[in-house]
Amino acid sequence: MRTLLLTGFEPFHTHPDNPSARAAAALDGLEVGGMQVISALLPVEPHSAGAALDALLERHQPGAVLLTGLAAGRPQVTLERVALNVMDFNIPDNAGNTYRDAPAHPHADAPPAYLSTLPLREMLSAWQAASIPGHISNTAGLYVCNFVMYRARHWLTQRGEGEVPCGFLHLPANPAVALAVPEDRPPLPYLPQEEITRAVRVAAEVLGKEIAPVQK
Ligand code: PCA
């Protein structure tokens, strides 16, 4: 059976929880859309996240890659269209570093950007059919989520696996994240964790259909 590599992130910044970690943990080991889900938790620091991701891709040779993270403030689940070869952090990462105008991959062979190879429109349609409002986002930010999407697409492309569906799904806050916002700060839109996990699962089911012919 083909494997789906599903990643979430550790908590970061002022957020005590990360809905992406919970969704990835909830789906770990399950068969979804005819694929075996292998979940992993990534650190919110580009060097260690990049090394962990490279090792996961090498070890599992996944048939599809679904990377997820929190986008606190977004009211809906969003599919990222593009990852840029730029790191420009507005908040420090979990190692305390703030990168400014830095390349994500500082090599001559690194293109300015990679597009998602996820079936974005099919995923949106599947969400719609499952009563989950969502949309396509044209920026993944310039923080660690953008970095890991760039890194995974670059790794696959460099190894001639550029056709492997791979991209990033940004998730809204869950109640734990929304409850942690201080009273003097604007409130965050949130979804119940179960609904966030359901959105990831529906997206994964679409990927199963996409790579099904390769399984036979
Ligand atoms: N969200 C951050 C990094 C980790 C996460 O869950 C981002 O959007 O870059």
PDB file of C-alpha atoms and ligand atoms in Angstrom, residues 8-12 15 18-21 42-44 68-72 91 140-147 168 170, ligand 1:
ATOM      1  CA  GLY A   8       1.995  18.666  11.811  1.00  0.00           C
ATOM      2  CA  PHE A   9       3.953  21.190  13.854  1.00  0.00           C
ATOM      3  CA  GLU A  10       4.787  21.626  17.501  1.00  0.00           C
ATOM      4  CA  PRO A  11       3.255  24.586  19.364  1.00  0.00           C
ATOM      5  CA  PHE A  12       5.057  27.870  18.720  1.00  0.00           C
ATOM      6  CA  HIS A  15       0.173  29.309  21.173  1.00  0.00           C
ATOM      7  CA  ASN A  18      -1.144  23.265  17.562  1.00  0.00           C
ATOM      8  CA  PRO A  19      -4.191  21.838  15.765  1.00  0.00           C
ATOM      9  CA  SER A  20      -1.926  20.431  13.045  1.00  0.00           C
ATOM     10  CA  ALA A  21      -0.138  18.223  15.578  1.00  0.00           C
ATOM     11  CA  LEU A  42       7.979  18.803  12.985  1.00  0.00           C
ATOM     12  CA  PRO A  43       9.820  21.358  15.132  1.00  0.00           C
ATOM     13  CA  VAL A  44       9.147  25.050  14.463  1.00  0.00           C
ATOM     14  CA  THR A  68      -0.061  20.982   7.775  1.00  0.00           C
ATOM     15  CA  GLY A  69       0.313  23.862  10.195  1.00  0.00           C
ATOM     16  CA  LEU A  70      -1.555  26.507  12.146  1.00  0.00           C
ATOM     17  CA  ALA A  71      -2.451  29.863  10.581  1.00  0.00           C
ATOM     18  CA  ALA A  72      -3.844  31.659  13.637  1.00  0.00           C
ATOM     19  CA  ILE A  91       8.176  36.286  15.115  1.00  0.00           C
ATOM     20  CA  ALA A 140       1.901  30.492   2.916  1.00  0.00           C
ATOM     21  CA  GLY A 141       3.655  33.328   4.761  1.00  0.00           C
ATOM     22  CA  LEU A 142       7.459  33.468   4.984  1.00  0.00           C
ATOM     23  CA  TYR A 143       7.832  31.519   8.223  1.00  0.00           C
ATOM     24  CA  VAL A 144       8.460  27.829   8.920  1.00  0.00           C
ATOM     25  CA  CYS A 145       5.370  26.491   7.127  1.00  0.00           C
ATOM     26  CA  ASN A 146       6.421  28.105   3.850  1.00  0.00           C
ATOM     27  CA  PHE A 147       9.920  26.745   4.489  1.00  0.00           C
ATOM     28  CA  PHE A 168       0.614  22.539   2.450  1.00  0.00           C
ATOM     29  CA  HIS A 170      -3.020  25.754   6.786  1.00  0.00           C
TER      30      HIS A 170
HETATM   31  N1  PCA B   1       2.439  27.467  11.686  1.00  0.00           N
HETATM   32  C1  PCA B   1       3.583  28.308  11.387  1.00  0.00           C
HETATM   33  C2  PCA B   1       4.777  27.437  11.647  1.00  0.00           C
HETATM   34  C3  PCA B   1       4.268  26.310  12.475  1.00  0.00           C
HETATM   35  C4  PCA B   1       2.818  26.355  12.344  1.00  0.00           C
HETATM   36  O1  PCA B   1       2.017  25.496  12.757  1.00  0.00           O
HETATM   37  C5  PCA B   1       3.531  28.923   9.979  1.00  0.00           C
HETATM   38  O2  PCA B   1       2.423  29.192   9.502  1.00  0.00           O
HETATM   39  O3  PCA B   1       4.568  29.155   9.380  1.00  0.00           O
END
